């Protein structure tokens, strides 16, 4: 029996694949590589010494996805696949709703058809909107403020309705705070397209010399130093949270939301300082206007995940910065070269359900 990982080639998915394989799970990855490269999965194999099946299938392709279900015995699904750029979601909302919602409908229909009713879903702290009531617990009011966030909020509601209609489902809605960091090997990490929107990849690209200077979005918030405060969580801790959630959904029924965060908040300037210490590099910055839609302060009450999943984040800010730096320094252009290989070798991009790396 295998765990199906949708979006497994992406940033959080690839780190979760490592943890799943290390724990002895059999995994199957489905990804359309719209925001990732096959190379990340090759490196997952390199880190773990294990092979697994990869399907280059779009979740919107029902026929292709059904082949995955019919060819494999799947016991649970971890569903990462989705588009995630806030600004882009404002420009092309229909595409975001279609990709994220329709992809989830098709996935859930097939799960139902094949009797797979254990699901771990990638939600986001973005569902809380711009509340300033911290720490944020799972029962805080929901109210996403952009199309991306609303896709997460809607999917959460749809999955709750699904459970109400059939109580043999078991679903964990994981609300991530701000994932940063990379695997300690330096082999996998975050590989954003173009100029990063998020703080950590921006800082690390300044440190490595790809970008000149960080724009600090506002220094007049009522926070410790006037800059925005967030709950940064190491991606490996986050990945481990998925294994705990998987354990929960496999052994009990229901639908539950869990915050995955550290419960600690760091300001933008604290992050700059921590990164300078970890990397030994100067990170130049300029204070600019606030970014519309940004909350002043956001950090989790992560006690529910501790009590019900037995999960707590273990890695601190220094490790998050050190690991990000190792990844950035070793891979200044991310997973760059592998796109050529895909074309050159006619890799699964052009086939529907190709077994590229076959288990055992
Ligand atoms: P990512 O973009 O690196 O990974 C998502 C993966 O899904 C990519 O590999 C992409 O190619 C794939 N994908 C997208 N649409 C698909 C489709 N229709 N069919 C098949 N594959 C598809 O993103 P990530 O940072 O790893 O995030 C994973 C999940 O967690 C996403 O759902 C995201 O919204 C959510 N999330 C991320 C963050 C964050 O800061 N990274 C925070 C909160 C929630
Ligand atoms: C952003 C998204 C959120 C998404 C999350 C994914 C917005 C409004 N929110 O959250 O929906 O779930 O990413 O991780 O885009 N900052 C700078 N300069 C930069 C970049 C960021 O000063 O170049 C500041 C921001 O103002 C904020 C902090 O750094 O105070 C963190 O920003 P970011 O990494 O983009 O995360 P969020 O804003 O929390």
Coordinates of C-alpha atoms and ligand atoms in Angstrom, one line a residue:
X1 CA 0.0 0.0 0.0
X2 CA 1.3 3.4 -1.0
X3 CA 0.9 7.0 0.0
X4 CA 0.0 9.2 -3.0
X5 CA 1.7 12.5 -2.9
X6 CA 0.2 15.1 -5.2
X7 CA 2.6 18.0 -6.0
X8 CA 5.4 15.9 -4.5
X9 CA 8.0 17.5 -6.7
X10 CA 7.4 20.9 -5.2
X11 CA 9.1 22.6 -2.2
X12 CA 7.2 21.1 0.7
X13 CA 6.2 18.0 -1.2
X14 CA 9.8 17.0 -1.9
X15 CA 10.8 17.4 1.7
X16 CA 7.8 15.3 2.8
X17 CA 8.7 12.6 0.3
X18 CA 12.1 12.3 2.0
X19 CA 10.5 11.9 5.4
X20 CA 8.0 9.4 4.1
X21 CA 10.7 7.3 2.5
X22 CA 12.9 7.5 5.6
X23 CA 10.0 6.2 7.7
X24 CA 9.6 3.2 5.3
X25 CA 6.5 4.3 3.4
X26 CA 6.0 3.4 -0.2
X27 CA 5.2 6.6 -2.1
X28 CA 3.8 7.5 -5.5
X29 CA 4.2 11.1 -6.8
X30 CA 1.9 12.9 -9.1
X31 CA 2.9 16.3 -10.4
X32 CA 2.5 18.2 -13.6
X33 CA 5.8 20.0 -13.1
X34 CA 4.1 23.4 -13.7
X35 CA 6.1 24.8 -10.7
X36 CA 8.8 22.2 -10.1
X37 CA 11.5 20.1 -11.8
X38 CA 12.0 16.4 -12.0
X39 CA 15.5 17.0 -10.6
X40 CA 14.0 17.6 -7.1
X41 CA 12.6 14.0 -7.1
X42 CA 15.9 12.6 -8.4
X43 CA 17.5 14.3 -5.4
X44 CA 14.9 12.8 -3.1
X45 CA 16.1 9.4 -4.4
X46 CA 19.7 10.4 -3.8
X47 CA 19.1 11.5 -0.2
X48 CA 17.0 8.4 0.7
X49 CA 18.6 5.8 -1.5
X50 CA 15.1 4.8 -2.5
X51 CA 13.2 4.6 -5.8
X52 CA 9.6 5.4 -6.3
X53 CA 7.0 5.9 -9.0
X54 CA 6.5 9.3 -10.5
X55 CA 3.6 10.2 -12.7
X56 CA 3.7 13.3 -14.8
X57 CA 0.0 13.9 -14.6
X58 CA -2.1 17.0 -14.2
X59 CA -4.8 16.7 -11.6
X60 CA -7.2 18.3 -14.1
X61 CA -6.6 15.2 -16.3
X62 CA -9.1 12.8 -14.8
X63 CA -8.3 9.9 -17.2
X64 CA -4.5 10.3 -16.4
X65 CA -5.2 10.5 -12.7
X66 CA -7.5 7.5 -12.8
X67 CA -4.6 5.4 -14.2
X68 CA -2.6 6.2 -11.1
X69 CA -5.4 4.9 -8.9
X70 CA -6.1 1.8 -11.0
X71 CA -2.5 0.8 -11.3
X72 CA -1.6 1.2 -7.6
X73 CA -2.9 0.3 -4.2
X74 CA -3.2 3.6 -2.5
X75 CA -3.9 3.9 1.2
X76 CA -3.9 7.6 1.7
X77 CA -3.2 10.9 -0.1
X78 CA -1.2 13.9 0.8
X79 CA -2.4 16.7 -1.4
X80 CA 0.1 19.5 -2.0
X81 CA -0.6 20.1 -5.7
X82 CA -1.9 23.7 -6.3
X83 CA -0.9 27.1 -7.4
X84 CA 0.3 29.4 -4.6
X85 CA 1.4 32.8 -5.7
X86 CA -0.8 35.5 -4.1
X87 CA -0.1 38.2 -6.7
X88 CA -0.7 35.9 -9.6
X89 CA -3.9 34.7 -8.1
X90 CA -5.2 38.3 -8.1
X91 CA -4.3 38.6 -11.8
X92 CA -5.6 35.3 -13.0
X93 CA -8.2 34.2 -10.4
X94 CA -10.2 31.9 -12.7
X95 CA -7.1 29.8 -13.3
X96 CA -6.4 29.6 -9.6
X97 CA -9.9 28.6 -8.8
X98 CA -9.9 26.1 -11.6
X99 CA -6.6 24.5 -10.9
X100 CA -6.9 24.3 -7.1
X101 CA -10.6 23.5 -6.8
X102 CA -11.2 21.4 -9.8
X103 CA -8.0 19.5 -9.2
X104 CA -9.2 18.7 -5.7
X105 CA -12.7 17.7 -6.9
X106 CA -11.2 15.2 -9.5
X107 CA -8.8 13.9 -6.9
X108 CA -11.6 13.4 -4.3
X109 CA -14.0 11.8 -6.8
X110 CA -11.3 9.2 -7.6
X111 CA -10.4 8.7 -4.0
X112 CA -14.1 8.0 -3.4
X113 CA -14.3 5.6 -6.4
X114 CA -11.3 3.6 -5.3
X115 CA -12.3 3.6 -1.6
X116 CA -9.3 5.8 -0.5
X117 CA -10.7 8.1 2.2
X118 CA -7.7 9.2 4.1
X119 CA -6.5 12.7 3.1
X120 CA -4.0 15.2 4.4
X121 CA -4.6 18.6 2.7
X122 CA -2.1 21.6 2.4
X123 CA -4.0 24.5 3.7
X124 CA -2.5 27.7 4.8
X125 CA -2.5 30.3 7.6
X126 CA -3.6 32.6 4.9
X127 CA -7.2 31.4 5.6
X128 CA -7.1 33.6 8.7
X129 CA -6.9 36.8 6.6
X130 CA -5.2 39.8 8.2
X131 CA -6.2 39.3 11.8
X132 CA -3.9 40.9 14.4
X133 CA -5.2 38.6 17.2
X134 CA -2.2 36.5 18.1
X135 CA -1.4 33.8 18.7
X136 CA -3.9 32.4 16.1
X137 CA -5.7 29.3 17.1
X138 CA -7.7 27.1 14.8
X139 CA -11.0 28.5 16.0
X140 CA -10.0 32.1 15.0
X141 CA -12.3 33.6 12.4
X142 CA -11.6 32.6 8.8
X143 CA -11.5 35.2 6.0
X144 CA -8.9 35.0 3.3
X145 CA -8.2 38.2 1.6
X146 CA -7.1 37.1 -1.9
X147 CA -8.1 34.5 -4.5
X148 CA -5.3 32.1 -3.5
X149 CA -6.3 32.2 0.1
X150 CA -9.9 31.8 -0.9
X151 CA -9.1 28.6 -2.8
X152 CA -7.7 27.2 0.4
X153 CA -10.7 28.3 2.4
X154 CA -13.1 26.9 -0.1
X155 CA -11.4 23.6 -0.3
X156 CA -11.4 23.3 3.5
X157 CA -15.2 23.9 3.4
X158 CA -15.7 21.5 0.6
X159 CA -13.8 18.8 2.5
X160 CA -15.8 19.4 5.6
X161 CA -19.0 19.0 3.5
X162 CA -17.6 15.8 2.1
X163 CA -17.0 14.4 5.6
X164 CA -20.6 15.4 6.6
X165 CA -21.9 13.5 3.6
X166 CA -19.8 10.4 4.4
X167 CA -18.3 9.9 7.8
X168 CA -15.9 7.2 6.7
X169 CA -13.6 9.9 5.4
X170 CA -10.7 11.1 7.5
X171 CA -9.2 14.4 6.6
X172 CA -6.5 16.7 8.1
X173 CA -6.4 20.3 7.0
X174 CA -2.9 21.5 7.7
X175 CA -2.6 25.3 8.0
X176 CA 1.0 26.1 7.4
X177 CA 2.5 29.3 8.7
X178 CA 5.7 30.5 6.9
X179 CA 7.8 27.5 5.7
X180 CA 11.5 28.3 5.1
X181 CA 14.7 26.3 5.2
X182 CA 15.9 23.3 3.3
X183 CA 17.0 19.7 3.8
X184 CA 20.3 19.7 5.7
X185 CA 22.0 17.9 2.8
X186 CA 21.7 21.1 0.7
X187 CA 20.3 18.9 -2.1
X188 CA 16.7 20.1 -2.0
X189 CA 15.2 23.4 -1.2
X190 CA 12.9 26.2 -2.4
X191 CA 13.4 27.1 -6.1
X192 CA 11.1 30.0 -6.9
X193 CA 10.5 31.1 -10.4
X194 CA 11.8 34.6 -11.2
X195 CA 12.1 37.2 -8.5
X196 CA 10.9 35.8 -5.2
X197 CA 7.8 37.2 -3.6
X198 CA 8.5 35.7 -0.2
X199 CA 11.0 37.0 2.3
X200 CA 13.4 34.1 2.8
X201 CA 14.2 33.3 -0.8
X202 CA 14.6 37.0 -1.4
X203 CA 17.1 37.4 1.5
X204 CA 19.1 34.4 0.4
X205 CA 19.3 35.6 -3.2
X206 CA 20.6 39.0 -2.0
X207 CA 23.2 37.1 0.2
X208 CA 24.3 35.0 -2.8
X209 CA 24.6 38.1 -5.0
X210 CA 21.7 37.4 -7.4
X211 CA 19.7 40.3 -6.1
X212 CA 21.1 43.7 -5.0
X213 CA 19.0 44.7 -2.0
X214 CA 16.0 43.6 0.0
X215 CA 12.9 45.9 0.1
X216 CA 11.6 45.8 3.6
X217 CA 7.9 46.4 3.3
X218 CA 7.2 48.9 6.0
X219 CA 8.8 49.8 9.3
X220 CA 5.9 51.5 10.9
X221 CA 3.9 48.5 12.1
X222 CA 3.3 48.3 15.9
X223 CA 5.8 45.4 16.3
X224 CA 9.1 45.2 18.2
X225 CA 11.1 47.1 15.5
X226 CA 8.3 48.3 13.2
X227 CA 8.7 45.5 10.6
X228 CA 6.3 42.6 9.9
X229 CA 6.4 39.6 12.3
X230 CA 5.8 36.1 11.1
X231 CA 6.0 32.5 12.4
X232 CA 8.8 30.9 10.3
X233 CA 8.8 27.1 10.3
X234 CA 11.6 24.8 9.1
X235 CA 10.3 22.8 6.1
X236 CA 11.7 19.6 7.5
X237 CA 9.6 20.1 10.7
X238 CA 6.6 20.9 8.5
X239 CA 7.3 17.7 6.5
X240 CA 7.3 15.7 9.7
X241 CA 4.0 17.2 10.7
X242 CA 2.5 15.5 7.6
X243 CA 3.7 12.1 8.9
X244 CA 2.0 12.8 12.2
X245 CA -1.2 13.9 10.4
X246 CA -1.1 10.8 8.2
X247 CA -0.9 8.7 11.4
X248 CA -4.0 10.5 12.7
X249 CA -6.1 10.1 9.5
X250 CA -5.2 6.5 9.2
X251 CA -6.4 5.6 12.6
X252 CA -9.4 7.8 13.2
X253 CA -12.3 9.4 11.3
X254 CA -13.3 13.0 11.1
X255 CA -12.1 16.3 9.6
X256 CA -9.8 18.6 11.6
X257 CA -7.7 21.7 11.0
X258 CA -4.3 22.0 12.6
X259 CA -1.9 25.0 12.7
X260 CA 1.7 24.0 11.8
X261 CA 3.9 26.7 13.2
X262 CA 6.4 27.3 15.9
X263 CA 4.4 29.7 18.0
X264 CA 7.2 32.2 17.8
X265 CA 7.3 35.4 15.7
X266 CA 10.3 37.0 14.1
X267 CA 10.5 40.4 12.5
X268 CA 11.9 41.1 9.0
X269 CA 14.9 42.8 10.5
X270 CA 15.5 39.9 12.9
X271 CA 15.4 37.5 9.9
X272 CA 17.9 39.7 8.0
X273 CA 20.3 39.6 11.1
X274 CA 19.9 35.9 11.6
X275 CA 20.6 35.2 7.9
X276 CA 23.7 37.4 8.0
X277 CA 25.0 35.4 11.0
X278 CA 24.3 32.0 9.5
X279 CA 25.7 32.9 6.1
X280 CA 28.5 35.3 7.0
X281 CA 27.2 37.6 4.2
X282 CA 25.9 41.1 4.3
X283 CA 22.2 41.5 3.3
X284 CA 21.6 45.1 2.2
X285 CA 18.1 46.4 2.6
X286 CA 16.0 49.5 2.0
X287 CA 12.9 50.4 3.9
X288 CA 9.9 50.8 1.5
X289 CA 6.2 51.2 1.7
X290 CA 4.0 48.5 3.2
X291 CA 2.9 45.7 0.9
X292 CA -0.9 45.9 0.5
X293 CA -2.7 43.1 2.3
X294 CA 0.1 42.4 4.8
X295 CA -0.7 41.8 8.4
X296 CA 1.6 43.4 11.0
X297 CA 2.0 40.2 13.0
X298 CA 1.1 36.6 12.6
X299 CA 2.1 33.6 14.6
X300 CA 0.5 30.3 15.5
X301 CA -1.0 28.8 18.6
X302 CA 0.3 25.3 17.7
X303 CA -1.0 23.6 20.8
X304 CA -3.7 21.6 19.0
X305 CA -1.1 19.9 16.8
X306 CA 1.0 19.1 19.9
X307 CA -1.9 17.6 21.8
X308 CA -3.7 15.7 19.0
X309 CA -0.9 14.9 16.6
X310 CA 2.0 14.7 19.0
X311 CA 3.9 17.2 16.8
X312 CA 6.1 20.2 17.7
X313 CA 8.5 22.1 15.6
X314 CA 12.1 21.3 16.7
X315 CA 14.3 23.5 14.6
X316 CA 15.1 27.1 15.5
X317 CA 15.7 30.2 13.4
X318 CA 19.5 29.6 13.1
X319 CA 19.1 26.2 11.6
X320 CA 16.4 27.6 9.2
X321 CA 18.9 30.2 8.0
X322 CA 21.9 27.9 7.9
X323 CA 20.0 25.2 5.9
X324 CA 18.5 27.8 3.5
X325 CA 22.0 29.2 2.9
X326 CA 23.6 25.8 2.3
X327 CA 20.9 25.1 -0.4
X328 CA 21.2 28.6 -1.9
X329 CA 25.0 28.5 -2.0
X330 CA 25.2 25.0 -3.5
X331 CA 22.4 25.7 -6.0
X332 CA 22.6 29.4 -6.9
X333 CA 20.2 28.8 -9.8
X334 CA 18.1 26.2 -8.2
X335 CA 17.5 23.0 -10.1
X336 CA 18.3 24.9 -13.4
X337 CA 19.8 22.4 -15.8
X338 CA 17.3 19.7 -15.6
X339 CA 14.6 21.3 -17.8
X340 CA 17.0 20.6 -20.8
X341 CA 17.2 17.0 -19.8
X342 CA 13.5 16.7 -19.8
X343 CA 13.3 17.8 -23.4
X344 CA 16.4 16.0 -24.5
X345 CA 15.3 12.6 -23.1
X346 CA 11.6 12.9 -23.8
X347 CA 10.9 12.4 -20.2
X348 CA 7.5 11.8 -18.8
X349 CA 6.4 15.3 -19.7
X350 CA 5.2 13.8 -22.9
X351 CA 3.7 10.6 -21.6
X352 CA 0.7 10.4 -19.3
X353 CA 1.5 7.8 -16.7
X354 CA 5.2 7.0 -17.1
X355 CA 7.0 5.2 -14.4
X356 CA 10.2 7.1 -14.4
X357 CA 11.7 5.8 -11.2
X358 CA 10.0 2.5 -10.4
X359 CA 10.1 1.2 -6.9
X360 CA 12.1 -1.8 -6.1
Ligands
LIG1 P1 5.2 24.3 -5.0 O1 4.7 25.1 -6.0 O2 6.6 24.2 -4.8 O3 4.6 22.8 -5.1 C1 3.3 22.6 -5.6 C2 3.4 21.5 -6.7 O4 2.1 21.2 -7.2 C3 4.4 21.8 -7.8 O5 5.3 20.8 -8.0 C4 3.4 22.0 -9.0 O6 4.1 21.6 -10.2 C5 2.3 21.0 -8.6 N1 1.0 21.3 -9.3 C6 0.3 22.5 -9.3 N2 -0.8 22.3 -9.9 C7 -0.9 21.0 -10.3 C8 -1.9 20.2 -11.0 N3 -3.0 20.8 -11.5 N4 -1.6 18.9 -11.2 C9 -0.5 18.4 -10.8 N5 0.5 19.1 -10.1 C10 0.3 20.4 -9.9 O7 4.5 24.8 -3.6 P2 4.9 24.4 -2.1 O8 5.5 25.6 -1.5 O9 5.6 23.1 -2.0 O10 3.4 24.3 -1.5 C11 2.7 23.0 -1.5 C12 1.3 23.3 -1.0 O11 1.3 24.0 0.2 C13 0.5 24.2 -2.0 O12 -0.8 23.7 -2.0 C14 0.5 25.5 -1.3 O13 -0.6 26.3 -1.6 C15 0.5 25.2 0.2 N6 1.2 26.2 1.0 C16 2.4 26.6 0.8 C17 3.0 27.6 1.6 C18 4.4 28.1 1.3 O14 4.8 29.1 1.8 N7 5.2 27.4 0.5 C19 2.3 28.1 2.6 C20 1.0 27.6 2.9 C21 0.5 26.6 2.1
LIG2 C1 2.8 35.4 2.0 C2 1.4 35.4 1.5 C3 0.5 34.3 2.1 C4 1.2 33.0 1.8 C5 2.6 33.0 2.3 C6 3.4 31.8 1.8 C7 0.9 37.8 0.9 C8 0.2 39.0 1.3 N1 0.8 36.7 1.7 O1 2.7 35.5 3.4 O2 -0.8 34.3 1.5 O3 0.5 31.9 2.4 O4 3.3 34.1 1.7 O5 4.6 31.7 2.5 O6 1.6 37.8 -0.1 N2 8.7 41.0 3.2 C9 9.5 42.1 3.0 N3 10.2 42.1 1.8 C10 10.0 41.1 0.8 C11 9.1 40.0 1.1 C12 8.5 40.0 2.3 O7 9.7 43.0 3.8 O8 10.6 41.2 -0.3 C13 8.0 41.0 4.5 C14 6.5 40.9 4.5 O9 6.0 42.3 4.5 C15 6.1 40.1 5.7 C16 7.3 39.2 5.9 O10 8.4 39.7 5.1 O11 6.1 41.0 6.9 C17 7.0 37.8 5.3 O12 6.6 37.9 4.0 P1 6.3 36.6 3.0 O13 7.5 35.7 3.1 O14 5.9 37.1 1.7 O15 5.1 35.8 3.8 P2 3.7 36.4 4.2 O16 3.5 37.8 3.9 O17 3.5 36.0 5.6

